């Protein structure tokens, strides 16, 4: 199924003078163009696919020789675009390349748009979108490491992982559809409950793994971003000061004084960590504070790790839980501050309210427990393994994955609340579609356009 009727052509090598220069042509007219402008040195009946031929490019009307070349024809579907592709390897003169290109245009090809060869490879299903993006990343790589990741992405690892995740969701959706189609009949339907752990293990876990790989790679490259959150007066500024081991943030006992966000760079075991002391985080009607609060949430969204500070000398409040609700998808360490005072919070209650969060006791006032906290932060960010993950999603993929997590949480919620299969099925479809954006199955035309427009002409 050809994606388009027309034939595209472009100079595939960079502008300027070079040893050789290549004109690449793809589409239905390729054989015809080759026949008209290429004169092989030894006469042949036709061009064999994937064979190099030596000869001349000639003007089809006056037979004038334009250049001495090597050509290779790659017949569909065994080519980059899955269409017939002709590559003409000329001498690397911009003038020669221009003439050869113009000849092919005269014979019915049109000038390719940026990335159009790769776009055709994608539209013919030879590459998924993440692989097409990898081609771009390979071309644009500035370091060997970037190149290595892009090359791995081109192998399709990400696409395969996404496929496994979507297969599980598809199976679930099929299961739901049976429940929808035969509501009254006595069809053996496994209880939905059985699906919760599968969604947890086969969908959420791998997605979170991909996101962790992203932030780990970012952390190793640029250092981590950490946010300190908690209701007013729990000791966030005091903690930041402890971590900085110097008095930079303003510490005060009046709630909500830390209006603006102070950013500092910590150094834990040689790892740079940018810390935002995110003001108060309480709901406020005061305009100035509201701005601070808004920016605080933005910072938290960016953070690789969040310290949720709780004041143990006061009972656990609604506000603590509200803050937790907002950040629960982040990587959190629960910091129990003011442990020098008599505790008013039962640790069992904490374990129940904040499932499985690592807990560190500190006293910011007396500088106790800070070393332990630093160790926990470090291990949390890097784990035992401080090597780069084997492959990492790009920023676009990361954003899609985050949306997918939201959709999957809605699925879980619908299941836990016992909503009818029809509702759950809608959410599952949504999650499937979101994940499909990574491989390009459900990606909007705008995003495709944007991705391919970043390519150069001829790629
Ligand atoms: P923030 O609003 O969360 O930034 O809290 P601050 O750091 O401004 O601290 C609020 C109050 O709690 C100040 O009076 C601090 O001295 C006090 N405080 C902070 N940490 C501790 C601690 O570990 N123990 C005790 N007893 N008081 C603390
Ligand atoms: Zn503060």
Short mmCIF file of C-alpha atoms and ligand atoms in Angstrom, two decimals:
data_model
loop_
_atom_site.label_atom_id
_atom_site.label_comp_id
_atom_site.label_asym_id
_atom_site.label_seq_id
_atom_site.Cartn_x
_atom_site.Cartn_y
_atom_site.Cartn_z
CA UNK A 1 0.00 0.00 0.00
CA UNK A 2 1.96 2.99 -1.22
CA UNK A 3 1.57 5.96 1.03
CA UNK A 4 1.61 8.35 -1.87
CA UNK A 5 1.58 8.24 -5.60
CA UNK A 6 4.37 10.70 -6.02
CA UNK A 7 8.09 10.33 -6.18
CA UNK A 8 10.34 12.43 -3.99
CA UNK A 9 13.95 13.43 -4.51
CA UNK A 10 16.59 15.26 -2.51
CA UNK A 11 20.30 15.68 -2.06
CA UNK A 12 20.97 13.39 0.89
CA UNK A 13 24.48 14.54 1.74
CA UNK A 14 25.26 17.80 3.58
CA UNK A 15 25.58 21.03 1.60
CA UNK A 16 29.02 22.02 0.39
CA UNK A 17 31.88 20.29 -1.36
CA UNK A 18 32.65 16.69 -0.42
CA UNK A 19 34.27 13.50 -1.61
CA UNK A 20 30.99 12.13 -2.80
CA UNK A 21 27.46 13.47 -2.78
CA UNK A 22 24.29 11.42 -2.94
CA UNK A 23 20.96 12.15 -4.58
CA UNK A 24 18.20 9.98 -3.19
CA UNK A 25 14.93 9.33 -5.00
CA UNK A 26 11.97 7.34 -3.65
CA UNK A 27 8.63 6.38 -5.18
CA UNK A 28 6.99 4.79 -8.18
CA UNK A 29 8.94 6.74 -10.85
CA UNK A 30 12.33 5.59 -9.62
CA UNK A 31 12.95 2.86 -12.23
CA UNK A 32 11.81 5.09 -15.05
CA UNK A 33 14.08 7.92 -13.93
CA UNK A 34 17.01 5.52 -13.62
CA UNK A 35 16.40 4.23 -17.13
CA UNK A 36 16.31 7.74 -18.58
CA UNK A 37 19.35 9.28 -16.91
CA UNK A 38 21.73 6.44 -16.05
CA UNK A 39 24.01 4.84 -18.65
CA UNK A 40 25.79 1.85 -17.14
CA UNK A 41 29.33 1.24 -18.30
CA UNK A 42 28.49 -2.35 -19.30
CA UNK A 43 25.13 -2.69 -20.99
CA UNK A 44 22.52 -4.43 -18.86
CA UNK A 45 18.87 -5.37 -19.33
CA UNK A 46 17.75 -3.98 -16.01
CA UNK A 47 19.08 -2.84 -12.65
CA UNK A 48 19.22 -5.64 -10.10
CA UNK A 49 18.03 -4.63 -6.66
CA UNK A 50 20.73 -3.84 -4.11
CA UNK A 51 23.57 -3.92 -6.65
CA UNK A 52 25.99 -1.12 -7.29
CA UNK A 53 26.44 -0.09 -10.90
CA UNK A 54 29.15 2.07 -12.34
CA UNK A 55 28.30 4.44 -15.19
CA UNK A 56 27.26 7.97 -16.13
CA UNK A 57 24.40 10.30 -15.52
CA UNK A 58 23.42 11.76 -18.84
CA UNK A 59 21.00 14.41 -19.94
CA UNK A 60 18.06 12.43 -21.38
CA UNK A 61 17.60 14.80 -24.34
CA UNK A 62 21.11 15.55 -25.64
CA UNK A 63 22.87 12.60 -23.95
CA UNK A 64 25.47 14.96 -22.54
CA UNK A 65 27.41 13.45 -19.64
CA UNK A 66 26.75 15.18 -16.33
CA UNK A 67 28.83 13.02 -13.97
CA UNK A 68 30.52 9.71 -13.48
CA UNK A 69 28.56 7.87 -10.80
CA UNK A 70 27.70 4.73 -8.90
CA UNK A 71 24.01 3.98 -8.57
CA UNK A 72 22.09 1.52 -6.47
CA UNK A 73 18.43 0.65 -6.80
CA UNK A 74 16.64 -0.79 -3.79
CA UNK A 75 13.31 -2.25 -4.81
CA UNK A 76 10.25 -2.03 -2.61
CA UNK A 77 9.72 -3.13 0.06
CA UNK A 78 13.37 -3.72 0.92
CA UNK A 79 14.42 -0.10 1.18
CA UNK A 80 14.50 2.67 3.76
CA UNK A 81 11.10 4.00 2.71
CA UNK A 82 9.66 0.60 1.70
CA UNK A 83 9.27 2.10 -1.79
CA UNK A 84 11.59 1.82 -4.77
CA UNK A 85 14.62 3.90 -3.86
CA UNK A 86 17.45 5.00 -6.11
CA UNK A 87 20.67 6.41 -4.75
CA UNK A 88 23.01 8.17 -7.13
CA UNK A 89 26.52 8.55 -5.75
CA UNK A 90 28.07 11.47 -7.58
CA UNK A 91 31.23 13.45 -7.17
CA UNK A 92 30.70 15.73 -4.21
CA UNK A 93 30.21 18.92 -6.15
CA UNK A 94 27.19 21.03 -5.22
CA UNK A 95 26.75 21.92 -8.91
CA UNK A 96 26.70 18.32 -10.07
CA UNK A 97 24.29 17.33 -7.31
CA UNK A 98 22.00 20.19 -8.20
CA UNK A 99 21.98 19.16 -11.86
CA UNK A 100 21.22 15.53 -11.07
CA UNK A 101 18.46 16.55 -8.68
CA UNK A 102 16.96 18.88 -11.28
CA UNK A 103 16.96 16.12 -13.86
CA UNK A 104 14.97 13.88 -11.59
CA UNK A 105 12.54 16.72 -10.89
CA UNK A 106 12.13 17.29 -14.61
CA UNK A 107 11.26 13.62 -14.99
CA UNK A 108 8.40 13.84 -12.54
CA UNK A 109 9.85 13.65 -9.03
CA UNK A 110 9.22 16.47 -6.60
CA UNK A 111 11.54 17.91 -3.99
CA UNK A 112 11.23 15.98 -0.72
CA UNK A 113 10.13 17.78 2.41
CA UNK A 114 12.32 17.63 5.54
CA UNK A 115 12.25 14.13 6.98
CA UNK A 116 9.93 12.86 4.27
CA UNK A 117 11.96 9.72 3.54
CA UNK A 118 11.82 8.78 7.21
CA UNK A 119 8.15 9.74 7.35
CA UNK A 120 7.45 7.30 4.53
CA UNK A 121 9.37 4.60 6.39
CA UNK A 122 7.13 5.32 9.40
CA UNK A 123 3.89 5.44 7.41
CA UNK A 124 4.76 2.14 5.75
CA UNK A 125 5.27 0.62 9.17
CA UNK A 126 8.98 -0.06 8.77
CA UNK A 127 9.77 2.12 11.79
CA UNK A 128 7.52 3.02 14.67
CA UNK A 129 7.46 6.67 15.66
CA UNK A 130 9.96 6.24 18.49
CA UNK A 131 12.36 4.71 15.97
CA UNK A 132 11.80 7.53 13.50
CA UNK A 133 12.61 9.95 16.30
CA UNK A 134 15.73 7.90 17.00
CA UNK A 135 16.90 8.53 13.45
CA UNK A 136 16.66 12.24 14.18
CA UNK A 137 18.47 11.78 17.49
CA UNK A 138 21.26 9.89 15.78
CA UNK A 139 21.76 12.71 13.32
CA UNK A 140 21.64 15.34 16.05
CA UNK A 141 23.65 13.49 18.73
CA UNK A 142 26.38 15.66 20.22
CA UNK A 143 27.99 13.12 22.49
CA UNK A 144 28.84 9.45 22.11
CA UNK A 145 26.42 8.66 24.89
CA UNK A 146 23.54 10.39 23.14
CA UNK A 147 24.45 8.49 20.02
CA UNK A 148 24.45 5.22 21.93
CA UNK A 149 20.97 5.83 23.34
CA UNK A 150 19.60 6.91 19.99
CA UNK A 151 21.01 3.78 18.37
CA UNK A 152 19.33 1.62 20.99
CA UNK A 153 16.08 3.45 20.46
CA UNK A 154 16.36 2.76 16.74
CA UNK A 155 16.47 -0.96 17.58
CA UNK A 156 12.92 -0.51 18.80
CA UNK A 157 13.30 -1.39 22.48
CA UNK A 158 10.91 1.31 23.59
CA UNK A 159 8.34 0.31 20.98
CA UNK A 160 8.53 -3.32 22.13
CA UNK A 161 8.06 -2.38 25.78
CA UNK A 162 5.06 -0.21 24.87
CA UNK A 163 3.64 -3.07 22.82
CA UNK A 164 3.83 -5.48 25.79
CA UNK A 165 2.07 -2.94 27.99
CA UNK A 166 -0.63 -2.26 25.43
CA UNK A 167 -1.15 -5.98 24.80
CA UNK A 168 -2.00 -6.42 28.45
CA UNK A 169 -4.46 -3.51 28.33
CA UNK A 170 -5.98 -4.87 25.13
CA UNK A 171 -6.52 -8.23 26.74
CA UNK A 172 -8.19 -6.51 29.68
CA UNK A 173 -10.38 -4.53 27.32
CA UNK A 174 -11.47 -7.70 25.53
CA UNK A 175 -12.31 -9.18 28.89
CA UNK A 176 -14.40 -6.14 29.79
CA UNK A 177 -16.19 -6.32 26.47
CA UNK A 178 -17.33 -9.86 27.19
CA UNK A 179 -18.76 -8.56 30.43
CA UNK A 180 -20.48 -5.73 28.56
CA UNK A 181 -21.87 -7.91 25.77
CA UNK A 182 -23.23 -10.67 27.97
CA UNK A 183 -24.43 -8.89 31.08
CA UNK A 184 -27.23 -11.29 31.95
CA UNK A 185 -26.01 -14.55 30.63
CA UNK A 186 -24.14 -17.03 32.69
CA UNK A 187 -20.82 -16.48 31.00
CA UNK A 188 -17.80 -17.47 33.04
CA UNK A 189 -16.09 -14.16 33.60
CA UNK A 190 -13.09 -14.08 35.81
CA UNK A 191 -13.62 -11.50 38.54
CA UNK A 192 -12.25 -8.06 37.72
CA UNK A 193 -10.29 -8.09 40.94
CA UNK A 194 -7.89 -10.55 39.39
CA UNK A 195 -6.92 -7.84 36.93
CA UNK A 196 -5.81 -5.29 39.50
CA UNK A 197 -2.47 -6.97 40.25
CA UNK A 198 -1.88 -7.56 36.54
CA UNK A 199 -2.43 -3.90 35.78
CA UNK A 200 -0.12 -3.04 38.61
CA UNK A 201 2.66 -5.39 37.49
CA UNK A 202 2.34 -5.48 33.73
CA UNK A 203 1.22 -1.94 33.04
CA UNK A 204 2.04 0.50 35.82
CA UNK A 205 5.32 -1.02 36.87
CA UNK A 206 6.99 -1.02 33.45
CA UNK A 207 5.76 2.53 32.77
CA UNK A 208 7.18 3.70 36.07
CA UNK A 209 10.39 1.88 35.20
CA UNK A 210 10.65 3.88 32.00
CA UNK A 211 10.02 7.12 33.86
CA UNK A 212 12.64 6.19 36.43
CA UNK A 213 15.13 5.51 33.68
CA UNK A 214 14.37 8.97 32.33
CA UNK A 215 14.92 10.74 35.60
CA UNK A 216 17.93 8.64 36.48
CA UNK A 217 19.59 9.56 33.21
CA UNK A 218 18.71 13.20 33.81
CA UNK A 219 20.06 13.01 37.35
CA UNK A 220 23.35 11.50 36.20
CA UNK A 221 23.67 14.13 33.47
CA UNK A 222 22.48 17.27 35.21
CA UNK A 223 21.97 16.49 38.85
CA UNK A 224 18.62 15.99 40.55
CA UNK A 225 15.82 18.35 41.38
CA UNK A 226 14.45 17.95 44.89
CA UNK A 227 11.45 19.63 46.43
CA UNK A 228 10.82 20.05 50.13
CA UNK A 229 7.12 20.12 50.86
CA UNK A 230 4.89 20.15 53.89
CA UNK A 231 2.37 22.36 55.56
CA UNK A 232 3.56 25.64 57.14
CA UNK A 233 5.81 25.45 60.17
CA UNK A 234 6.79 21.80 59.92
CA UNK A 235 10.42 22.89 59.52
CA UNK A 236 11.07 22.95 55.77
CA UNK A 237 13.29 26.01 55.86
CA UNK A 238 15.13 24.66 58.90
CA UNK A 239 15.73 21.41 57.07
CA UNK A 240 16.99 23.19 53.98
CA UNK A 241 19.40 25.10 56.19
CA UNK A 242 20.60 21.91 57.76
CA UNK A 243 21.21 20.44 54.35
CA UNK A 244 23.02 23.54 53.26
CA UNK A 245 24.82 23.71 56.58
CA UNK A 246 24.52 27.44 56.44
CA UNK A 247 21.80 30.02 57.02
CA UNK A 248 20.47 31.08 53.68
CA UNK A 249 16.74 30.51 53.84
CA UNK A 250 14.80 32.72 56.19
CA UNK A 251 13.62 30.69 59.15
CA UNK A 252 10.72 32.00 61.14
CA UNK A 253 7.91 30.74 63.31
CA UNK A 254 5.26 32.76 61.47
CA UNK A 255 3.53 30.47 58.97
CA UNK A 256 3.96 31.30 55.31
CA UNK A 257 7.00 33.56 55.43
CA UNK A 258 8.96 31.67 52.87
CA UNK A 259 6.99 33.37 50.11
CA UNK A 260 9.28 32.96 47.25
CA UNK A 261 11.03 29.85 46.16
CA UNK A 262 14.64 29.71 47.12
CA UNK A 263 16.72 27.47 45.00
CA UNK A 264 19.98 26.13 46.31
CA UNK A 265 22.40 23.54 45.06
CA UNK A 266 23.37 20.81 47.46
CA UNK A 267 26.13 18.35 46.99
CA UNK A 268 25.42 14.85 48.23
CA UNK A 269 28.21 12.34 47.61
CA UNK A 270 29.32 14.49 44.69
CA UNK A 271 25.87 14.53 43.13
CA UNK A 272 24.50 18.02 42.56
CA UNK A 273 20.97 18.41 43.86
CA UNK A 274 18.92 21.49 43.18
CA UNK A 275 16.54 22.15 46.02
CA UNK A 276 13.52 24.32 46.02
CA UNK A 277 12.18 25.30 49.40
CA UNK A 278 8.62 25.47 48.23
CA UNK A 279 6.72 28.03 50.19
CA UNK A 280 4.09 26.98 52.65
CA UNK A 281 1.97 25.00 50.20
CA UNK A 282 -1.17 25.94 51.97
CA UNK A 283 -4.26 27.25 50.33
CA UNK A 284 -4.20 31.00 50.54
CA UNK A 285 -6.26 33.93 49.45
CA UNK A 286 -3.36 36.33 49.46
CA UNK A 287 -2.28 37.12 45.92
CA UNK A 288 1.47 37.26 46.55
CA UNK A 289 1.48 33.99 48.35
CA UNK A 290 -0.74 32.45 45.73
CA UNK A 291 1.91 33.13 43.11
CA UNK A 292 4.45 31.46 45.31
CA UNK A 293 2.18 28.49 45.79
CA UNK A 294 1.54 28.15 42.07
CA UNK A 295 5.25 28.15 41.34
CA UNK A 296 5.79 25.73 44.14
CA UNK A 297 3.52 23.14 42.49
CA UNK A 298 5.35 23.63 39.21
CA UNK A 299 8.63 22.91 40.96
CA UNK A 300 7.19 19.84 42.55
CA UNK A 301 6.00 18.54 39.21
CA UNK A 302 9.57 18.81 37.93
CA UNK A 303 11.17 17.22 40.96
CA UNK A 304 12.96 13.88 40.80
CA UNK A 305 12.47 13.42 44.50
CA UNK A 306 10.21 15.03 47.09
CA UNK A 307 10.84 15.35 50.82
CA UNK A 308 7.47 15.38 52.52
CA UNK A 309 8.08 16.95 55.91
CA UNK A 310 5.75 16.13 58.79
CA UNK A 311 5.94 17.72 62.22
CA UNK A 312 5.70 14.79 64.66
CA UNK A 313 5.06 17.09 67.60
CA UNK A 314 1.62 17.86 66.17
CA UNK A 315 -1.10 15.34 65.31
CA UNK A 316 -1.31 14.32 61.67
CA UNK A 317 -3.67 16.80 60.01
CA UNK A 318 -5.97 16.99 57.02
CA UNK A 319 -3.46 19.34 55.40
CA UNK A 320 -0.65 16.76 55.56
CA UNK A 321 -2.84 14.22 53.82
CA UNK A 322 -4.02 16.71 51.20
CA UNK A 323 -0.45 17.52 50.28
CA UNK A 324 0.36 13.82 50.06
CA UNK A 325 -2.64 13.22 47.79
CA UNK A 326 -1.30 15.80 45.36
CA UNK A 327 2.20 14.38 45.17
CA UNK A 328 1.64 10.68 45.69
CA UNK A 329 2.84 9.78 42.19
CA UNK A 330 6.23 11.31 42.90
CA UNK A 331 9.20 9.63 44.46
CA UNK A 332 8.76 10.62 48.09
CA UNK A 333 10.76 10.35 51.29
CA UNK A 334 8.74 10.95 54.44
CA UNK A 335 10.76 13.17 56.76
CA UNK A 336 9.55 13.15 60.35
CA UNK A 337 10.84 16.39 61.81
CA UNK A 338 11.00 17.71 65.36
CA UNK A 339 11.77 14.25 66.69
CA UNK A 340 13.40 16.05 69.64
CA UNK A 341 9.87 16.83 70.89
CA UNK A 342 7.27 14.44 72.31
CA UNK A 343 5.68 12.66 69.35
CA UNK A 344 1.95 13.14 68.77
CA UNK A 345 1.81 10.82 65.80
CA UNK A 346 1.62 7.07 65.98
CA UNK A 347 4.00 5.43 63.54
CA UNK A 348 1.41 2.75 62.73
CA UNK A 349 -0.95 5.47 61.56
CA UNK A 350 1.80 6.90 59.37
CA UNK A 351 2.50 3.52 57.79
CA UNK A 352 -1.17 3.22 56.99
CA UNK A 353 -1.64 6.74 55.64
CA UNK A 354 1.55 6.87 53.57
CA UNK A 355 1.88 3.43 52.10
CA UNK A 356 5.39 2.05 51.84
CA UNK A 357 7.13 5.43 51.90
CA UNK A 358 10.63 5.37 53.28
CA UNK A 359 10.71 7.18 56.62
CA UNK A 360 13.57 9.18 58.11
CA UNK A 361 13.45 10.76 61.56
CA UNK A 362 15.24 14.07 61.96
CA UNK A 363 15.48 17.11 64.10
CA UNK A 364 16.23 20.06 61.89
CA UNK A 365 16.70 22.22 64.97
CA UNK A 366 19.47 20.05 66.37
CA UNK A 367 20.80 18.75 63.05
CA UNK A 368 20.01 15.15 63.94
CA UNK A 369 19.37 12.46 61.35
CA UNK A 370 20.59 14.64 58.48
CA UNK A 371 23.33 12.25 57.39
CA UNK A 372 20.90 9.37 57.31
CA UNK A 373 18.52 11.51 55.27
CA UNK A 374 21.27 12.37 52.80
CA UNK A 375 22.09 8.68 52.35
CA UNK A 376 18.44 7.87 51.78
CA UNK A 377 18.16 10.65 49.21
CA UNK A 378 21.23 9.42 47.37
CA UNK A 379 20.16 5.79 47.27
CA UNK A 380 16.70 6.77 46.26
CA UNK A 381 17.91 8.77 43.30
CA UNK A 382 20.50 6.35 42.05
CA UNK A 383 19.91 3.06 43.77
CA UNK A 384 22.92 0.82 44.13
CA UNK A 385 23.58 1.01 40.45
CA UNK A 386 25.10 4.30 39.35
CA UNK A 387 25.42 3.33 35.71
CA UNK A 388 23.24 4.76 32.96
CA UNK A 389 20.05 2.79 32.27
CA UNK A 390 20.25 0.74 29.09
CA UNK A 391 17.75 2.87 27.28
CA UNK A 392 15.87 6.02 28.14
CA UNK A 393 12.74 7.66 26.84
CA UNK A 394 12.92 11.15 25.39
CA UNK A 395 11.13 14.14 26.89
CA UNK A 396 8.17 13.64 24.55
CA UNK A 397 7.88 10.00 25.61
CA UNK A 398 8.17 10.97 29.26
CA UNK A 399 5.25 13.37 28.93
CA UNK A 400 3.13 10.73 27.22
CA UNK A 401 4.01 8.18 29.90
CA UNK A 402 2.98 10.57 32.65
CA UNK A 403 -0.40 11.05 31.01
CA UNK A 404 -0.69 7.28 30.68
CA UNK A 405 -0.15 6.87 34.42
CA UNK A 406 -3.00 9.28 35.13
CA UNK A 407 -5.29 7.31 32.82
CA UNK A 408 -4.28 4.01 34.42
CA UNK A 409 -4.93 5.40 37.86
CA UNK A 410 -8.43 6.27 36.68
CA UNK A 411 -8.85 2.66 35.56
CA UNK A 412 -7.77 1.43 38.97
CA UNK A 413 -10.07 3.88 40.70
CA UNK A 414 -13.03 2.85 38.56
CA UNK A 415 -12.32 -0.80 39.39
CA UNK A 416 -11.90 -0.20 43.09
CA UNK A 417 -15.15 1.76 43.14
CA UNK A 418 -16.92 -1.06 41.34
CA UNK A 419 -18.00 1.03 38.35
CA UNK A 420 -19.67 -0.85 35.47
CA UNK A 421 -17.45 -2.47 32.86
CA UNK A 422 -18.52 0.10 30.25
CA UNK A 423 -16.93 2.93 32.23
CA UNK A 424 -13.76 1.01 32.89
CA UNK A 425 -13.53 0.09 29.24
CA UNK A 426 -13.63 3.76 28.22
CA UNK A 427 -10.69 4.50 30.49
CA UNK A 428 -8.78 1.51 29.16
CA UNK A 429 -9.29 2.75 25.63
CA UNK A 430 -8.00 6.15 26.70
CA UNK A 431 -4.86 4.62 28.20
CA UNK A 432 -4.30 2.55 25.07
CA UNK A 433 -4.60 5.61 22.87
CA UNK A 434 -2.23 7.65 25.01
CA UNK A 435 0.41 4.93 24.92
CA UNK A 436 -0.14 4.60 21.18
CA UNK A 437 1.22 8.13 20.77
CA UNK A 438 4.70 6.87 21.57
CA UNK A 439 4.83 4.46 18.68
CA UNK A 440 2.82 6.76 16.44
CA UNK A 441 -0.40 4.79 16.16
CA UNK A 442 -2.57 7.47 17.65
CA UNK A 443 -0.29 10.48 17.33
CA UNK A 444 -2.01 13.60 16.07
CA UNK A 445 -1.11 14.97 12.66
CA UNK A 446 0.31 18.11 14.29
CA UNK A 447 2.78 16.20 16.38
CA UNK A 448 3.84 14.06 13.43
CA UNK A 449 4.31 17.19 11.37
CA UNK A 450 6.37 18.74 14.13
CA UNK A 451 8.57 15.70 14.61
CA UNK A 452 9.37 15.28 10.93
CA UNK A 453 9.88 19.00 10.34
CA UNK A 454 12.93 18.81 12.61
CA UNK A 455 14.68 16.55 10.14
CA UNK A 456 16.81 17.86 7.32
CA UNK A 457 15.79 17.51 3.71
CA UNK A 458 17.03 14.23 2.28
CA UNK A 459 16.55 12.24 5.50
P1 LIG B 1 8.56 25.92 57.52
O1 LIG B 1 7.41 26.87 57.56
O2 LIG B 1 8.06 24.55 57.21
O3 LIG B 1 9.65 26.34 56.59
O4 LIG B 1 9.16 25.81 59.01
P2 LIG B 1 10.44 26.54 59.59
O5 LIG B 1 11.67 25.88 59.16
O6 LIG B 1 10.30 28.01 59.33
O7 LIG B 1 10.25 26.18 61.13
C1 LIG B 1 9.09 26.54 61.85
C2 LIG B 1 9.41 26.53 63.34
O8 LIG B 1 9.70 25.20 63.76
C3 LIG B 1 10.61 27.36 63.70
O9 LIG B 1 10.34 28.01 64.93
C4 LIG B 1 11.72 26.34 63.88
O10 LIG B 1 12.70 26.74 64.79
C5 LIG B 1 10.94 25.17 64.43
N1 LIG B 1 11.61 23.91 64.15
C6 LIG B 1 12.05 23.47 62.95
N2 LIG B 1 12.62 22.25 63.06
C7 LIG B 1 12.52 21.89 64.36
C8 LIG B 1 12.92 20.73 65.10
O11 LIG B 1 13.49 19.76 64.58
N3 LIG B 1 12.63 20.70 66.41
C9 LIG B 1 12.02 21.75 67.04
N4 LIG B 1 11.78 21.63 68.30
N5 LIG B 1 11.62 22.85 66.37
C10 LIG B 1 11.87 22.94 65.04
ZN1 LIG B 2 9.82 27.88 55.47
#
